[in-house]
Amino acid sequence: MTQLSPLYEGKAKIIYATADPEILLAEFKDEATAFNAQKRGAIQNKGVMNCAIASHLFRYLAAQGIPNHFIAQVAPNQMHIRRVEIIPLEVVVRNRAAGSLCRQTGLPLGLELNPPLVEFYLKNDALGDPLLTGDRLRLLQIATDEEVAQITQMALAVNTHLSRFFAECGITLVDFKLEFGRSQRGEILLADEISPDSCRLWNQEETDPEKRILDKDRFRQDLGAIEEAYALVMQRVLAHSIP
Ligand code: UDP
């Protein structure tokens, strides 16, 4: 399929139009940002690794009945996706306390959260992606109450499937961020990406709190061996079969 002009360039991906108006091409970049793009760098081969990981996870979730925008991986760092209107929310699911939850509440790192926590953040870099309350979500009219209920249910279902998937890879899914979109037909689809950029993943074979980190926290905290961590996630994810 012919690739047309870039429609949008984000921090980790470039989105191109294709000859089919319903299909877009997502190209994954090696560039990495953290702390609302105040920290910038590159993680060698990240584009290829995240594209492979996300493609596999989207295929797995589709097989589990979670509708998502993935169509096909068309190059090592490119996938075709269904065009959706992105809902400007970052939906975070947490199984253990980490990151901003620890910073803002004082809960100890790694504390198990049962049931898992679902949080909505406004996807707006200029405002620093603030955490929303239910009332603020309603006030902003970003999504209807029905859509919010459906997104929450989908996020929890994704968590159930991915937690099991990663556990079978010897990895703990600590927390992750999802984005959703509306298809042309008004259907809510899981969108964006699922990768070590958007998930906290801990290697169950390591007890050392730094060595066990297999995700972008290695970049955020300058822990080194970032490429090796992403490669290990990719190798274990791709080795996990899809039913
Ligand atoms: N996350 C993300 N993009 C963001 C913010 C968070 O992918 O813009 C992911 C992050 O990698 C983690 C989860 O969402 O897996 C929860 O992040 P948290 O709120 O703890 O923020 P952080 O500590 O990264 O500032």
Coordinates of C-alpha atoms and ligand atoms in Angstrom, one line a residue:
M1 CA 0.0 0.0 0.0
T2 CA 1.4 3.4 -0.9
Q3 CA 2.4 5.6 2.0
L4 CA 1.2 9.2 1.8
S5 CA 2.1 12.3 3.9
P6 CA 2.7 12.2 7.7
L7 CA -0.6 13.2 9.4
Y8 CA 0.8 13.5 12.9
E9 CA 4.2 13.1 14.6
G10 CA 4.1 12.2 18.3
K11 CA 6.8 11.5 20.8
A12 CA 7.2 7.8 19.9
K13 CA 5.4 7.4 16.6
I14 CA 4.7 9.0 13.2
I15 CA 1.3 8.4 11.8
Y16 CA 0.9 8.5 8.0
A17 CA -2.2 8.4 5.8
T18 CA -2.5 5.6 3.2
A19 CA -4.4 5.3 0.0
D20 CA -7.3 3.8 2.0
P21 CA -8.9 6.6 4.1
E22 CA -9.9 4.0 6.8
I23 CA -6.3 2.8 7.3
L24 CA -3.3 4.6 8.7
L25 CA 0.3 3.6 9.0
A26 CA 2.0 3.9 12.4
E27 CA 5.8 4.1 12.4
F28 CA 7.5 3.5 15.7
K29 CA 10.6 5.7 16.5
D30 CA 13.7 5.1 18.6
E31 CA 13.3 8.4 20.3
A32 CA 12.3 8.4 23.9
T33 CA 11.0 11.1 26.2
A34 CA 10.1 11.2 29.8
F35 CA 8.8 13.7 32.4
N36 CA 6.5 15.4 29.8
A37 CA 9.3 15.5 27.3
Q38 CA 11.8 17.3 29.6
K39 CA 14.1 14.3 29.3
R40 CA 14.9 13.2 25.7
G41 CA 17.0 10.5 24.2
A42 CA 17.0 7.5 22.0
I43 CA 16.8 3.9 22.8
Q44 CA 18.6 1.9 20.1
N45 CA 16.2 -0.4 18.1
K46 CA 13.2 0.7 20.3
G47 CA 11.0 1.4 17.2
V48 CA 11.4 -2.2 16.0
M49 CA 11.1 -3.8 19.4
N50 CA 8.0 -1.8 20.5
C51 CA 6.3 -2.4 17.1
A52 CA 6.9 -6.2 17.4
I53 CA 5.7 -6.3 21.0
A54 CA 2.6 -4.1 20.4
S55 CA 1.7 -6.1 17.3
H56 CA 1.8 -9.4 19.2
L57 CA -0.1 -8.0 22.2
F58 CA -2.8 -6.4 19.9
R59 CA -3.2 -9.8 18.1
Y60 CA -3.4 -11.6 21.4
L61 CA -6.0 -9.2 22.8
A62 CA -8.1 -9.4 19.6
A63 CA -8.1 -13.2 20.0
Q64 CA -9.4 -12.6 23.6
G65 CA -12.2 -10.5 22.2
I66 CA -10.8 -7.0 22.9
P67 CA -11.5 -4.9 19.8
N68 CA -8.5 -2.8 18.8
H69 CA -7.1 -0.7 16.0
F70 CA -4.4 -3.1 14.9
I71 CA -4.6 -4.5 11.3
A72 CA -1.2 -5.9 10.5
Q73 CA 2.5 -5.4 11.0
V74 CA 3.8 -4.4 7.6
A75 CA 7.5 -3.7 8.4
P76 CA 9.8 -4.2 11.4
N77 CA 8.8 -0.8 12.8
Q78 CA 5.5 -0.2 11.0
M79 CA 1.9 -1.3 11.5
H80 CA -1.3 -0.7 9.7
I81 CA -4.0 0.5 12.0
R82 CA -7.7 1.4 11.7
R83 CA -8.3 5.1 11.6
V84 CA -10.0 6.2 14.9
E85 CA -10.7 9.5 16.6
I86 CA -8.5 9.3 19.6
I87 CA -10.3 10.1 22.9
P88 CA -8.0 12.5 24.7
L89 CA -7.6 10.3 27.9
E90 CA -4.8 8.3 29.3
V91 CA -6.3 5.4 31.0
V92 CA -4.0 3.9 33.6
V93 CA -4.5 0.5 35.2
R94 CA -2.5 -0.3 38.3
N95 CA -1.9 -3.7 39.9
R96 CA 0.8 -2.5 42.2
A97 CA 1.8 0.9 43.5
A98 CA 4.5 2.7 41.6
G99 CA 5.4 6.0 40.0
S100 CA 3.0 8.9 40.5
L101 CA 0.7 6.8 42.7
C102 CA 3.6 6.4 45.2
R103 CA 4.8 10.0 44.8
Q104 CA 1.3 11.4 45.4
T105 CA -0.1 9.1 48.1
G106 CA 3.0 7.8 49.9
L107 CA 2.0 4.2 49.3
P108 CA 5.0 1.9 49.3
L109 CA 6.5 0.8 45.9
G110 CA 5.1 -2.6 44.9
L111 CA 2.1 -2.7 47.2
E112 CA -0.5 -5.0 45.7
L113 CA -3.7 -3.2 44.7
N114 CA -6.7 -5.5 44.8
P115 CA -9.0 -4.7 43.0
P116 CA -6.8 -3.0 40.5
L117 CA -7.0 0.8 40.2
V118 CA -8.3 2.5 37.0
E119 CA -7.5 6.1 36.6
F120 CA -8.2 8.7 33.9
Y121 CA -5.7 11.4 33.0
L122 CA -6.4 14.2 30.6
K123 CA -4.1 13.7 27.5
N124 CA -2.8 17.2 27.2
D125 CA 1.0 17.8 27.4
A126 CA 0.6 21.6 27.9
L127 CA -1.4 20.9 31.0
G128 CA 0.9 18.2 32.2
D129 CA -1.7 15.3 31.7
P130 CA -3.6 16.0 35.0
L131 CA -5.4 13.3 36.9
L132 CA -9.2 13.7 36.5
T133 CA -11.9 13.1 39.0
G134 CA -15.2 11.6 37.8
D135 CA -16.9 15.0 38.0
R136 CA -14.1 16.7 36.0
L137 CA -14.4 14.0 33.4
R138 CA -18.1 14.7 33.1
L139 CA -17.5 18.4 33.1
L140 CA -15.1 18.2 30.2
Q141 CA -17.5 16.1 28.2
I142 CA -14.6 14.2 26.7
A143 CA -16.7 11.0 26.6
T144 CA -20.2 10.1 27.5
D145 CA -21.0 8.2 30.8
E146 CA -21.7 5.1 28.7
E147 CA -18.3 5.4 27.0
V148 CA -16.5 5.9 30.3
A149 CA -18.2 2.8 31.7
Q150 CA -17.3 0.8 28.5
I151 CA -13.7 2.1 28.6
T152 CA -13.3 1.1 32.2
Q153 CA -14.7 -2.3 31.6
M154 CA -12.4 -2.8 28.5
A155 CA -9.3 -1.5 30.5
L156 CA -10.0 -4.1 33.3
A157 CA -10.5 -6.8 30.7
V158 CA -7.2 -5.8 29.0
N159 CA -5.6 -6.0 32.5
T160 CA -6.9 -9.5 33.2
H161 CA -5.6 -10.8 29.9
L162 CA -2.3 -9.0 29.9
S163 CA -1.5 -9.8 33.6
R164 CA -2.0 -13.5 32.8
F165 CA 0.0 -13.2 29.5
F166 CA 3.0 -11.5 31.2
A167 CA 2.9 -13.8 34.2
E168 CA 3.3 -16.7 31.7
C169 CA 6.4 -14.8 30.5
G170 CA 7.8 -14.6 34.0
I171 CA 7.0 -10.8 34.1
T172 CA 4.8 -8.9 36.6
L173 CA 2.5 -6.3 35.0
V174 CA 2.8 -3.5 37.6
D175 CA 0.8 -0.8 35.7
F176 CA 0.1 0.5 32.2
K177 CA -1.5 3.2 30.2
L178 CA -4.0 2.7 27.4
E179 CA -5.7 5.0 24.9
F180 CA -9.0 4.4 23.2
G181 CA -10.6 5.8 20.0
R182 CA -13.9 5.9 18.2
S183 CA -14.1 4.1 14.9
Q184 CA -16.0 5.5 11.9
R185 CA -19.0 3.3 13.1
G186 CA -18.8 4.8 16.6
E187 CA -17.3 1.6 18.1
I188 CA -14.8 2.1 20.9
L189 CA -11.5 0.5 20.0
L190 CA -8.3 0.1 22.0
A191 CA -5.7 2.2 20.2
D192 CA -2.1 3.6 20.5
E193 CA 0.4 1.1 21.7
I194 CA 1.2 -1.4 24.5
S195 CA 5.0 -1.7 25.0
P196 CA 7.7 -1.2 27.7
D197 CA 7.2 2.5 27.0
S198 CA 3.7 2.4 28.3
C199 CA 3.8 -0.4 30.9
R200 CA 5.8 -1.1 34.1
L201 CA 7.1 -4.6 33.8
W202 CA 9.2 -6.4 36.5
N203 CA 11.2 -9.5 35.8
Q204 CA 10.0 -12.2 38.3
E205 CA 13.5 -13.8 38.1
E206 CA 15.1 -10.8 39.8
T207 CA 14.6 -9.7 43.3
D208 CA 16.8 -6.6 43.1
P209 CA 14.5 -3.6 42.8
E210 CA 16.6 -2.0 40.0
K211 CA 17.6 -5.1 38.1
R212 CA 14.0 -6.4 37.9
I213 CA 12.9 -3.3 35.9
L214 CA 12.3 -4.1 32.2
D215 CA 10.5 -0.9 31.0
K216 CA 11.0 2.8 30.4
D217 CA 11.8 3.4 34.1
R218 CA 15.3 2.3 33.1
F219 CA 15.4 5.4 30.9
R220 CA 13.6 7.7 33.3
Q221 CA 15.9 6.7 36.2
D222 CA 19.2 6.3 34.1
L223 CA 19.6 2.7 35.1
G224 CA 21.4 1.6 31.9
A225 CA 20.9 -1.6 30.0
I226 CA 17.7 -0.3 28.5
E227 CA 18.0 -2.0 25.1
E228 CA 18.7 -5.3 26.8
A229 CA 15.6 -5.0 29.0
Y230 CA 13.3 -4.2 26.0
A231 CA 14.9 -7.0 24.0
L232 CA 14.2 -9.5 26.9
V233 CA 10.6 -8.4 26.9
M234 CA 10.3 -8.8 23.2
Q235 CA 11.9 -12.2 23.2
R236 CA 9.5 -13.5 25.9
V237 CA 6.4 -11.8 24.4
L238 CA 7.1 -13.2 20.9
A239 CA 7.7 -16.7 22.3
H240 CA 4.2 -16.7 23.9
S241 CA 1.8 -18.2 21.5
I242 CA -1.5 -16.7 20.5
P243 CA -4.5 -19.1 20.9
Ligands
UDP1 N1 2.4 6.3 31.3 C1 2.5 6.4 29.9 N2 2.5 7.7 29.4 C2 2.3 8.8 30.2 C3 2.2 8.6 31.6 C4 2.2 7.3 32.1 O1 2.7 5.5 29.2 O2 2.3 9.9 29.6 C5 2.5 4.9 31.8 C6 3.7 4.7 32.7 O3 4.7 4.1 31.8 C7 3.2 3.7 33.7 C8 1.8 4.1 33.9 O4 1.4 4.8 32.7 O5 3.3 2.4 33.2 C9 1.5 4.9 35.2 O6 2.4 6.0 35.1 P1 2.4 7.0 36.4 O7 1.1 7.7 36.5 O8 2.9 6.3 37.6 O9 3.4 8.1 35.9 P2 5.0 8.3 36.0 O10 5.5 7.8 37.3 O11 5.5 7.6 34.8 O12 5.1 9.8 35.9

